[in-house]
Coordinates of N, CA, C and O in Angstrom, one line a residue:
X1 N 71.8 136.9 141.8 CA 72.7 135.8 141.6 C 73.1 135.1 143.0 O 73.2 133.9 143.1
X2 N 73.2 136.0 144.1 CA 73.6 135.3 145.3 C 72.6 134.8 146.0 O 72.9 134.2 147.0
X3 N 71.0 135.2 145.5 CA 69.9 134.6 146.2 C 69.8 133.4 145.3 O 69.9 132.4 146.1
X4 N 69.7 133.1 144.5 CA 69.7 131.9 143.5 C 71.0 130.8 144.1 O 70.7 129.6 144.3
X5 N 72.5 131.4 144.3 CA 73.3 130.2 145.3 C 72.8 129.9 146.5 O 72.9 128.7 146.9
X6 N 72.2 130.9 147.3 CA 71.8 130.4 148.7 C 70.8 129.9 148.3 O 70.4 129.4 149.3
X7 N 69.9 129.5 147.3 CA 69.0 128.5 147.4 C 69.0 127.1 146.7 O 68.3 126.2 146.9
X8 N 69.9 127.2 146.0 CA 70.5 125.7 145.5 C 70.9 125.2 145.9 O 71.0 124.0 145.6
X9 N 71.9 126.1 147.3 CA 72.3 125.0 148.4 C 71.4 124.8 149.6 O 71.5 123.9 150.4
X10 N 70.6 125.6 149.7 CA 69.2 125.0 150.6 C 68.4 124.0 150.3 O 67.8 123.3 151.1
X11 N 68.3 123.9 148.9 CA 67.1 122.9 148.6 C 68.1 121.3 147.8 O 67.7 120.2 147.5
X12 N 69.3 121.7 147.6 CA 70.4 120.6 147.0 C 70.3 119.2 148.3 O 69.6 118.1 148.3
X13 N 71.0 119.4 149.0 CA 71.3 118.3 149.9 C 69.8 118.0 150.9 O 69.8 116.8 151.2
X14 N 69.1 118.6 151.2 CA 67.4 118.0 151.7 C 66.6 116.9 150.3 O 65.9 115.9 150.3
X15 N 67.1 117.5 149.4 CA 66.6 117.0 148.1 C 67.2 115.6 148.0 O 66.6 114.6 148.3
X16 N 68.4 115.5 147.7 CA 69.3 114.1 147.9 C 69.0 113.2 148.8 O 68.9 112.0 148.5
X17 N 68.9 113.5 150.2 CA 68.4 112.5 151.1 C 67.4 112.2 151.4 O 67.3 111.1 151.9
X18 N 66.1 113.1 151.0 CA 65.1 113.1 151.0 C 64.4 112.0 150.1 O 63.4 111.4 150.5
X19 N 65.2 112.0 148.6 CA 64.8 111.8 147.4 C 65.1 110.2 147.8 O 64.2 109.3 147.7
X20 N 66.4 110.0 148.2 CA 66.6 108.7 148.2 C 65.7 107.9 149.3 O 65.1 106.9 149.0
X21 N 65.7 108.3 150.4 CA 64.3 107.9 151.2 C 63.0 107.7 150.7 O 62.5 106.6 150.9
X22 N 62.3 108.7 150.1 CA 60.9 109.1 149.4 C 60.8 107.3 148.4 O 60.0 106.4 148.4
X23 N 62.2 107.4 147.6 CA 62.0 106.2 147.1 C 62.5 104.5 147.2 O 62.4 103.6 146.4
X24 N 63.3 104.5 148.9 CA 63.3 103.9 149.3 C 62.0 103.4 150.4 O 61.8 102.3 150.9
X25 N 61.2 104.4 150.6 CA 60.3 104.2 151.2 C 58.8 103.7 151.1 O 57.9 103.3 151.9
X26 N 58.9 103.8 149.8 CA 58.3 103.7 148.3 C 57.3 101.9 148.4 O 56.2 101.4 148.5
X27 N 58.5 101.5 148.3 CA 58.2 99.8 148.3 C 57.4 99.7 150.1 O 56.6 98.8 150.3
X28 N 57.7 100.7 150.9 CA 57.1 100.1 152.1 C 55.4 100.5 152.1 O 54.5 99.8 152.5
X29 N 55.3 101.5 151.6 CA 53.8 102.4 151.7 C 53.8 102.1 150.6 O 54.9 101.6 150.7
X30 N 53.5 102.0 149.3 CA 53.5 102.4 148.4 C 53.5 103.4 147.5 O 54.0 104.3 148.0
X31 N 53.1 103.8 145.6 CA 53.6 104.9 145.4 C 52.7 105.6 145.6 O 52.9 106.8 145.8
X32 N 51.6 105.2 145.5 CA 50.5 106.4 145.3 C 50.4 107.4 146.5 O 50.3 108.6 146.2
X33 N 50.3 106.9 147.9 CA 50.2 107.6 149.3 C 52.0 108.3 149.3 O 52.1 109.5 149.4
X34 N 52.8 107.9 149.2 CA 53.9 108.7 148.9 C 53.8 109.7 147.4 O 54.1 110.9 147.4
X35 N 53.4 109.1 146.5 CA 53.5 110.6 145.5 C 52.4 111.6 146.1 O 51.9 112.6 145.5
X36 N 52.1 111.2 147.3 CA 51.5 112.4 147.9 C 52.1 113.3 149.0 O 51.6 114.1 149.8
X37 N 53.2 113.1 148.9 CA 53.8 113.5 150.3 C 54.6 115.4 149.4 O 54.7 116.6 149.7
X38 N 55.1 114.5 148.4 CA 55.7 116.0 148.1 C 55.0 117.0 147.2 O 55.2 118.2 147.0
X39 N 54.1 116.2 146.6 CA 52.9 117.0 146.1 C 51.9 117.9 146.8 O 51.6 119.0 146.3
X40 N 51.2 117.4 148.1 CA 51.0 118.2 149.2 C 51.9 119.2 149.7 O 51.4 120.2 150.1
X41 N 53.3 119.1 149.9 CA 54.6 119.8 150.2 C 54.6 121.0 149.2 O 54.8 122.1 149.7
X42 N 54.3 120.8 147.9 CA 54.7 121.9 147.1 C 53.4 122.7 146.9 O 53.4 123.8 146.3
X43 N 52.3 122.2 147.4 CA 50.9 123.0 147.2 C 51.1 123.7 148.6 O 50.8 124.9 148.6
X44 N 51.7 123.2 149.8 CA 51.5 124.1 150.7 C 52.5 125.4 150.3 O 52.2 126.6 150.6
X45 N 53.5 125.1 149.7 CA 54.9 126.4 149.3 C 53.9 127.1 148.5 O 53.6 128.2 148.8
X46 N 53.5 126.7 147.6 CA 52.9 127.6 146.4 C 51.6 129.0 147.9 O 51.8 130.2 148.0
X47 N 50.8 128.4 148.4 CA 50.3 129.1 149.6 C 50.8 129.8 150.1 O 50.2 130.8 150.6
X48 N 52.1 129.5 150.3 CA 53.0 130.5 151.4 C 53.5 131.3 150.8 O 53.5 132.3 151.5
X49 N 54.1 131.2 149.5 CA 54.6 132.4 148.6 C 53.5 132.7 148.1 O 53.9 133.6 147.4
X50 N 52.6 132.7 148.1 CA 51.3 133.7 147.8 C 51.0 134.5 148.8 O 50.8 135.7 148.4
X51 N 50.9 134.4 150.0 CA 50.9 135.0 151.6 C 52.2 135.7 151.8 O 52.2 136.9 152.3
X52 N 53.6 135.0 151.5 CA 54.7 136.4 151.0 C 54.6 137.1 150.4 O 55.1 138.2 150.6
X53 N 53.9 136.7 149.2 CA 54.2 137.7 147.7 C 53.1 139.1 148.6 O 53.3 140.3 148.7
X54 N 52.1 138.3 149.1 CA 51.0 140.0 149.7 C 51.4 140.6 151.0 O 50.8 141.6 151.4
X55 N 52.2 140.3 151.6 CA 52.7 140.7 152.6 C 53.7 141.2 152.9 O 54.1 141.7 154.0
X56 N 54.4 141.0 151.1 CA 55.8 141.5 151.0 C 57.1 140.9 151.8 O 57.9 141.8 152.2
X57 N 57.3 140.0 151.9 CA 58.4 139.0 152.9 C 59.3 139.4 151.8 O 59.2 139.3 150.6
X58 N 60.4 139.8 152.7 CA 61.4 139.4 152.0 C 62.3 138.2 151.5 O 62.3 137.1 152.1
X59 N 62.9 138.3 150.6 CA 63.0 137.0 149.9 C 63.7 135.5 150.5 O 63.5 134.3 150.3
X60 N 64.5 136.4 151.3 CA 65.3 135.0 152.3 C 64.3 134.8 153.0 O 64.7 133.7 153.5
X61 N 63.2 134.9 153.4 CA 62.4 133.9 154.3 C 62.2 132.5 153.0 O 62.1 131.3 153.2
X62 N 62.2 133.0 152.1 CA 62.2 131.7 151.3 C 62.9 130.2 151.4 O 62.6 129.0 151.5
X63 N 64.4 131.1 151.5 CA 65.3 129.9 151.9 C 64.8 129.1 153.1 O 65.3 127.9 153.0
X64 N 64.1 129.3 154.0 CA 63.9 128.8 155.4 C 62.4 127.7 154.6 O 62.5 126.5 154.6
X65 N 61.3 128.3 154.0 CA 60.7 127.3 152.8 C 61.1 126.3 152.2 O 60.5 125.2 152.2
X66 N 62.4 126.6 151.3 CA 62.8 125.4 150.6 C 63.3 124.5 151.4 O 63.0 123.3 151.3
X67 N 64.2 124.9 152.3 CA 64.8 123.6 153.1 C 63.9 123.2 153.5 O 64.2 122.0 153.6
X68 N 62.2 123.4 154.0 CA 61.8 122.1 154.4 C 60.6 121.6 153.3 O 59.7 120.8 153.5
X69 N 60.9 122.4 152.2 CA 60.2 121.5 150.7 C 61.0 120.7 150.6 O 60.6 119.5 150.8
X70 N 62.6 121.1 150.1 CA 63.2 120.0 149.8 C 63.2 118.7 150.6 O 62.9 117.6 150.1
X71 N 63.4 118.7 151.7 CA 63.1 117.9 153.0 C 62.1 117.3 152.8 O 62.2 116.2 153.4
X72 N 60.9 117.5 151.9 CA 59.8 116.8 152.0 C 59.5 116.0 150.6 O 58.5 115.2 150.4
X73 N 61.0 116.4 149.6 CA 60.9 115.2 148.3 C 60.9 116.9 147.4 O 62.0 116.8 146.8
X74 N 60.6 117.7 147.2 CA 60.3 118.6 145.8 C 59.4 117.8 144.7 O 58.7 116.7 144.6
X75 N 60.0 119.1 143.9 CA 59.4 118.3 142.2 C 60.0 117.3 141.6 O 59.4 116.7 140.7
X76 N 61.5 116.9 142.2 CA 62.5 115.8 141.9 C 61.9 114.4 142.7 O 62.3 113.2 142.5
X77 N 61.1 114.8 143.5 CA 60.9 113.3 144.4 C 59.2 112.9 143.6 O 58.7 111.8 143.7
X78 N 58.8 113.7 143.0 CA 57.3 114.1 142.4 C 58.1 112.8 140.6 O 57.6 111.8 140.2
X79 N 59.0 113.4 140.4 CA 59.5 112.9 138.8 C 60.0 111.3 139.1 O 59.9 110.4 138.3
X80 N 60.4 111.2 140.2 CA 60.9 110.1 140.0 C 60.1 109.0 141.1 O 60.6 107.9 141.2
X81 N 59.0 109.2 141.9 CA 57.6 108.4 142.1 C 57.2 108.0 140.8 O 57.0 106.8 140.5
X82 N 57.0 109.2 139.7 CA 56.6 108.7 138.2 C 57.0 107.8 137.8 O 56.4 106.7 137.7
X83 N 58.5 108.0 137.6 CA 59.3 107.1 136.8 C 59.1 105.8 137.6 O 59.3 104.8 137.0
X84 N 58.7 105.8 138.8 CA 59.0 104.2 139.6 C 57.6 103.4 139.2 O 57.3 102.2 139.1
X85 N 56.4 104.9 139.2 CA 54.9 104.0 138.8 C 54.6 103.6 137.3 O 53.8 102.7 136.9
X86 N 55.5 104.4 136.4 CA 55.8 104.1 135.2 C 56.7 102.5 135.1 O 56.2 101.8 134.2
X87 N 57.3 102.2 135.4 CA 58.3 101.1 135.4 C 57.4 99.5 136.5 O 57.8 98.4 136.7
X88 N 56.3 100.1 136.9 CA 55.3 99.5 137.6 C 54.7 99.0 136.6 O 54.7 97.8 136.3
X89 N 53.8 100.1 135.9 CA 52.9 99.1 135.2 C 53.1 98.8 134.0 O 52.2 98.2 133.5
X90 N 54.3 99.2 133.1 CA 54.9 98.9 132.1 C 55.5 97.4 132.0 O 56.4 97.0 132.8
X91 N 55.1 96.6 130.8 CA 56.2 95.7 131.2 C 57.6 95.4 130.6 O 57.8 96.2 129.7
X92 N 58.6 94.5 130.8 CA 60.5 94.6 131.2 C 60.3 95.0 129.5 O 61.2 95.8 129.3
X93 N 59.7 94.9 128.6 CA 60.4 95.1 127.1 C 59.9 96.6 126.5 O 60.3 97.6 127.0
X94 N 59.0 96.5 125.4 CA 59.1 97.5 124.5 C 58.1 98.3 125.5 O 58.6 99.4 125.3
X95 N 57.3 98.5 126.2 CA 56.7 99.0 126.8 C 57.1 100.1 127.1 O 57.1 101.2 126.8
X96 N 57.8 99.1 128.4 CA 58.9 99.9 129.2 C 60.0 100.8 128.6 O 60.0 101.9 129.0
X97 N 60.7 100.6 127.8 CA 61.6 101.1 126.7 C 60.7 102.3 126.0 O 61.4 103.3 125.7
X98 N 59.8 102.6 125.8 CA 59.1 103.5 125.1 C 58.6 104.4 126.6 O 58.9 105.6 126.8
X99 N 58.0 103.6 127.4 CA 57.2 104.5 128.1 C 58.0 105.4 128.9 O 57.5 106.5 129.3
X100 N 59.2 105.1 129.2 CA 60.3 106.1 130.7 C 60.9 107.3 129.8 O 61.2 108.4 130.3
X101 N 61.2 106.7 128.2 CA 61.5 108.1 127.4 C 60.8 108.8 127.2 O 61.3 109.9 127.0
X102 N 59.5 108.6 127.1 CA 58.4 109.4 126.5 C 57.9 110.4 127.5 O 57.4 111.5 127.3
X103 N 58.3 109.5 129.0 CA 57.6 110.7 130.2 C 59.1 111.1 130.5 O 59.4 110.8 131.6
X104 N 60.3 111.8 129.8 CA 61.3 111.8 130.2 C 61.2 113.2 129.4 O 61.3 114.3 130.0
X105 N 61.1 113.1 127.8 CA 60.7 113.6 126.9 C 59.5 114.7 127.1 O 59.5 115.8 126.5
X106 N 58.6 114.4 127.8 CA 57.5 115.1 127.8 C 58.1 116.4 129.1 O 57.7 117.6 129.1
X107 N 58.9 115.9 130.2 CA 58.8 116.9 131.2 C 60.1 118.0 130.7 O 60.4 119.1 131.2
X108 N 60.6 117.4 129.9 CA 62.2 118.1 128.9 C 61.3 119.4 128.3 O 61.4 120.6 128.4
X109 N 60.3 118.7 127.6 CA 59.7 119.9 127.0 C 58.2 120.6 127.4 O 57.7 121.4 126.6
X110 N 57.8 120.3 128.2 CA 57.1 121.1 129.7 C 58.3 122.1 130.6 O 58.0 123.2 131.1
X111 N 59.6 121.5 130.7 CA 60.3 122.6 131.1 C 60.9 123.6 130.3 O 61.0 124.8 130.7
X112 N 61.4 123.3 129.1 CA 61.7 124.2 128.3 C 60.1 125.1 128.0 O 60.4 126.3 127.8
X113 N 58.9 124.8 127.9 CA 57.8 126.1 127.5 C 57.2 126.6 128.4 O 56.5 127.6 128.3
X114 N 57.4 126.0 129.5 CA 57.1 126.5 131.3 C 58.1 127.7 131.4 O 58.0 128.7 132.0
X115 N 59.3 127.2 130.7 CA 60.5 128.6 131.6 C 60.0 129.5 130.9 O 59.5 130.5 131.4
X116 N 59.9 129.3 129.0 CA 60.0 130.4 128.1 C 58.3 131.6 128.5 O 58.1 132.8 128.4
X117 N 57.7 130.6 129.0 CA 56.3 131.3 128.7 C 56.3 132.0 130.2 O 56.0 133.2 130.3
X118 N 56.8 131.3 131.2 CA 56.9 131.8 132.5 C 56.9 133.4 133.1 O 56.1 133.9 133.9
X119 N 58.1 134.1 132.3 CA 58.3 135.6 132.5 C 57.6 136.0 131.5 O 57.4 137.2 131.5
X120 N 57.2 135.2 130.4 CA 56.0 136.3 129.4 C 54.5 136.8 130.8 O 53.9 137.7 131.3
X121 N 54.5 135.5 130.7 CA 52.9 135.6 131.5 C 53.6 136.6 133.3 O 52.8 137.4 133.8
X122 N 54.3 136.4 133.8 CA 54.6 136.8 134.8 C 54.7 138.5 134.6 O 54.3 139.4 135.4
X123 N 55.3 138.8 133.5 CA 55.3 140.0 133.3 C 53.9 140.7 132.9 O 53.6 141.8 133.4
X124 N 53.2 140.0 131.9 CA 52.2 140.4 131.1 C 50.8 140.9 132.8 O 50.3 142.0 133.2
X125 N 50.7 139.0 133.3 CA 49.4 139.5 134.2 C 50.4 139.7 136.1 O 49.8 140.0 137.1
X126 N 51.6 139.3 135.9 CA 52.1 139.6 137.6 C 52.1 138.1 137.9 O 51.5 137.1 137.4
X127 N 53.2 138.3 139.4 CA 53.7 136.9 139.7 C 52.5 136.3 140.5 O 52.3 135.1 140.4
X128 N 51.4 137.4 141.7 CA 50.6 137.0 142.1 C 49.7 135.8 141.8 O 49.4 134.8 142.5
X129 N 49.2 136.5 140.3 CA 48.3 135.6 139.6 C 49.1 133.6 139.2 O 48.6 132.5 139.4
X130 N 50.3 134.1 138.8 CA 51.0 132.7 138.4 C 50.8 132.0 139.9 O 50.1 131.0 139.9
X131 N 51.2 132.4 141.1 CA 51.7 131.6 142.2 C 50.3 131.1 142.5 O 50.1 129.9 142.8
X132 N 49.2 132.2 142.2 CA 47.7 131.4 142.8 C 47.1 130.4 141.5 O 46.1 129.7 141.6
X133 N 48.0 130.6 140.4 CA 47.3 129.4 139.4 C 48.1 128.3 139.6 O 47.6 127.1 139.4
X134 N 49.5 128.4 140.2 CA 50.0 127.0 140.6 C 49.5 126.1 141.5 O 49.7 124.9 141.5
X135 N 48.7 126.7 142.3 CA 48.0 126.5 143.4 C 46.8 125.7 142.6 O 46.2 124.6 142.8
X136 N 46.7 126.4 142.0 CA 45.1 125.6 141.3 C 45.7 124.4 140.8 O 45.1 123.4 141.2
X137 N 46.6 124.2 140.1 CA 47.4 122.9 139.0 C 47.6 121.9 140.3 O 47.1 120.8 140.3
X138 N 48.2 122.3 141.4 CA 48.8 121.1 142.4 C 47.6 121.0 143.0 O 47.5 119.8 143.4
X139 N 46.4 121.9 143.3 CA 45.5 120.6 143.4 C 45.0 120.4 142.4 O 43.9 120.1 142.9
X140 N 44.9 120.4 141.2 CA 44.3 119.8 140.3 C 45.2 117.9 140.5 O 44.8 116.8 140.2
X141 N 46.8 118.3 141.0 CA 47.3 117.0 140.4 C 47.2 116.0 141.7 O 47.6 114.8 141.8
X142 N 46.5 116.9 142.8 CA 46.4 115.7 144.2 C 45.1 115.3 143.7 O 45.1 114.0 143.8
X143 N 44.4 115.5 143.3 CA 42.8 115.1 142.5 C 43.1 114.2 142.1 O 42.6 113.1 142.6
X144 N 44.0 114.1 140.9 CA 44.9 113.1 139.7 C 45.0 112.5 140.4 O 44.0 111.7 140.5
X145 N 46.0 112.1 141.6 CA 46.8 111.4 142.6 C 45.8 110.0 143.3 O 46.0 108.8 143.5
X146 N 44.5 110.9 143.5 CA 43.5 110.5 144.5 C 43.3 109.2 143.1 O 43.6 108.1 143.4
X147 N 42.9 109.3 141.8 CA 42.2 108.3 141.0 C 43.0 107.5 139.9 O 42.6 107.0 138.9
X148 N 44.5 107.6 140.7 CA 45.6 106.3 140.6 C 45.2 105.1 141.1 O 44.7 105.0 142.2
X149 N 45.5 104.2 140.3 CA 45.5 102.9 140.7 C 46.9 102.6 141.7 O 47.9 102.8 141.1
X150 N 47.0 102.2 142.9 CA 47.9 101.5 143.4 C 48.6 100.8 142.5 O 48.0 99.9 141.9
X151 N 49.9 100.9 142.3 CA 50.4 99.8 141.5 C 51.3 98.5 142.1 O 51.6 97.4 141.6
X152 N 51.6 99.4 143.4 CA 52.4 98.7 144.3 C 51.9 97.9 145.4 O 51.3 98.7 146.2
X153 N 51.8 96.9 145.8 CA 50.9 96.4 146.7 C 52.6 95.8 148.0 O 53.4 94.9 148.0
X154 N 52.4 97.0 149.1 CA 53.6 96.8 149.7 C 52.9 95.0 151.1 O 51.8 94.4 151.2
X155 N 53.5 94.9 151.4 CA 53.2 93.4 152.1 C 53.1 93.8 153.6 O 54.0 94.6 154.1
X156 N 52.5 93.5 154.2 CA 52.2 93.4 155.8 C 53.6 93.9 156.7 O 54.4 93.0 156.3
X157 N 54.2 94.4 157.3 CA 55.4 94.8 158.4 C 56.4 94.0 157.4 O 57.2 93.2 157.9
X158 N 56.4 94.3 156.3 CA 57.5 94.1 155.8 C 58.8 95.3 155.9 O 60.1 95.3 156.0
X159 N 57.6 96.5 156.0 CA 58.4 98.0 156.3 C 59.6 97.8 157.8 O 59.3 97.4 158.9
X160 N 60.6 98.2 157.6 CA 61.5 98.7 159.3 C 62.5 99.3 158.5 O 62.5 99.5 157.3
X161 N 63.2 99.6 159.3 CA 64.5 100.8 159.3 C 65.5 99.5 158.6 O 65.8 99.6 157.5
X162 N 65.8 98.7 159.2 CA 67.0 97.7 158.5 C 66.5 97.8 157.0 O 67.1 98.4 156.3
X163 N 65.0 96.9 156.4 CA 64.5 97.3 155.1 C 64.7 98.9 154.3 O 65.0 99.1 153.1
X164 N 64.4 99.8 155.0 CA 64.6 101.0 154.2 C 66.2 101.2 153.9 O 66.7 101.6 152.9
X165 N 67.0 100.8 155.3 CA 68.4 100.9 155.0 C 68.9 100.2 154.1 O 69.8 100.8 153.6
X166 N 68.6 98.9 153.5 CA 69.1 97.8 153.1 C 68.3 98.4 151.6 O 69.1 98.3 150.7
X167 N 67.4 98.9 151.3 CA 66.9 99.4 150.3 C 68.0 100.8 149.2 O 68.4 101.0 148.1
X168 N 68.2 101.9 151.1 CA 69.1 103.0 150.2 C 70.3 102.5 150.1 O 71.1 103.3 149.5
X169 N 71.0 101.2 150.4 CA 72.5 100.6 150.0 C 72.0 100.4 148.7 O 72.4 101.2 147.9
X170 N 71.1 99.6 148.1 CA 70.8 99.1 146.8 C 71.1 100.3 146.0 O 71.9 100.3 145.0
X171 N 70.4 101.5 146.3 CA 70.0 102.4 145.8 C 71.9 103.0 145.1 O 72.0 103.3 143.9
X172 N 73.0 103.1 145.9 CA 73.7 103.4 145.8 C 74.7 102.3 145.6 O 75.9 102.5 145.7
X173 N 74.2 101.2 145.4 CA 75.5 100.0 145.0 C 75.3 100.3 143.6 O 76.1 99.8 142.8
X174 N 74.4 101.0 143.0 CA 74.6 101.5 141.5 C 75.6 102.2 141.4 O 75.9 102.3 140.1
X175 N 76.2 102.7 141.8 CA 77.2 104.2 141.7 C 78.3 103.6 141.6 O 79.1 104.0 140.7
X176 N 78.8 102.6 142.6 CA 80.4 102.1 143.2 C 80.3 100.7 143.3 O 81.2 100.2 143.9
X177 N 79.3 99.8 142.8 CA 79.5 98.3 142.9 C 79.9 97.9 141.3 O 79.6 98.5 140.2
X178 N 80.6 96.8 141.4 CA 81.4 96.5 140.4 C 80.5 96.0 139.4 O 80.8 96.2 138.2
X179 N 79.4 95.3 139.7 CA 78.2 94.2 139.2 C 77.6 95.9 138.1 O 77.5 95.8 136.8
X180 N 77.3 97.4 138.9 CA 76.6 98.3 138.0 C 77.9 99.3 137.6 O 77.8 100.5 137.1
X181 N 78.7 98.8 137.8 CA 80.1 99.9 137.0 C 79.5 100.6 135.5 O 79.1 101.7 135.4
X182 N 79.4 99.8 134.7 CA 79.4 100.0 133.6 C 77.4 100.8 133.2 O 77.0 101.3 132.2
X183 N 76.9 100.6 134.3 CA 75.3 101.1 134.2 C 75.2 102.9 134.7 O 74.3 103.7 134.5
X184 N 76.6 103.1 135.5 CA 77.0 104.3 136.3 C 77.3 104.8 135.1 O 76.6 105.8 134.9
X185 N 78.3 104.5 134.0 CA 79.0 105.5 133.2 C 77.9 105.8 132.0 O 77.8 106.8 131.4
X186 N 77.2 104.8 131.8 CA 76.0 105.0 130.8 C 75.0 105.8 131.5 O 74.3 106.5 130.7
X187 N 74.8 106.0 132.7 CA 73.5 106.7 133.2 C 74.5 108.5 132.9 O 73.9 109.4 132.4
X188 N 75.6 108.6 133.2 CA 76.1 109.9 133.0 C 76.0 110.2 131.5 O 75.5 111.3 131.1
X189 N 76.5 109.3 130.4 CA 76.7 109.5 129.2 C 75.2 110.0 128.8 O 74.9 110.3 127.6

């Protein structure tokens, strides 16, 4: 229980700043070379806890891991590149409306049969074997990554620090600007 709090606060706030960067940065590189950033990030963790798991590290070296996973986007910066390449090539009507629930829907229940099946199979063949098949899936999904179509076509030095800042204000005039008041109480509802 108290290794599970020390890691939700290691990987909670790298995640938040990270997340909002990854996709404010998004528009400057585009998505496809950024949905590589934390996908590479989590294939290198998956290696390292394979190299702990045989060497026996104890478990807080982990924490010192997550903070610079989280730091590097997670699985949270991985879901929501989707949702931005989804809302890319989808277009403003029924498309779109169908397509962001459907991949919203699909990872709801990938997480619900990932947890359930997770300690079956962990128990049945050992954690070893899981951490070295995650390893196989994340690169199976930088493979995927590699034969994405760009959807974003970012523009010449349009990229700087004032743009990326002026990007994460946007990002958070959803929360406290008067214009998305009412888009804030619906995104919680």
């Amino acid at each position: 229980m108290e290794f599970s709090l020390h890691l939700a606060i290691c990987m909670g706030f790298p995640s938040v700043i990270s997340n909002v960067l990854i996709e404010s940065v998004s528009d400057c590189y585009g998505r496809r070379r950024l949905l590589l950033v934390p996908t590479v990030a989590l294939l290198v963790a998956e290696v390292i806890i394979v190299v702990f798991i045989h060497l026996k590290v104890s478990m807080y070296y982990f924490l010192i891991l997550s903070i610079i996973i989280a730091g590097l986007g997670n699985i949270f910066a991985v879901i929501q590149i989707s949702l931005i390449l989804v809302s890319d090539i989808t277009e403003m009507k029924k498309s779109r409306t169908m397509g962001i629930p459907l991949m919203e829907m699909a990872i709801g229940i990938g997480h619900l049969f990932g947890g359930i099946s997770a300690g079956n199979l962990i128990q049945s063949i050992g954690y070893m074997r899981i951490a070295c098949l995650a390893c196989v899936v994340k690169v199976c999904n930088i493979t995927l990554i590699f034969l994405l179509p760009e959807t974003f076509q970012p523009k010449k030095n349009a990229c700087s620090i004032s743009f990326v800042l002026q990007s994460v204000k946007k990002s958070f005039e959803f929360y406290y600007s008067k214009e998305f008041s009412w888009g804030y109480v619906e995104s919680i509802i």
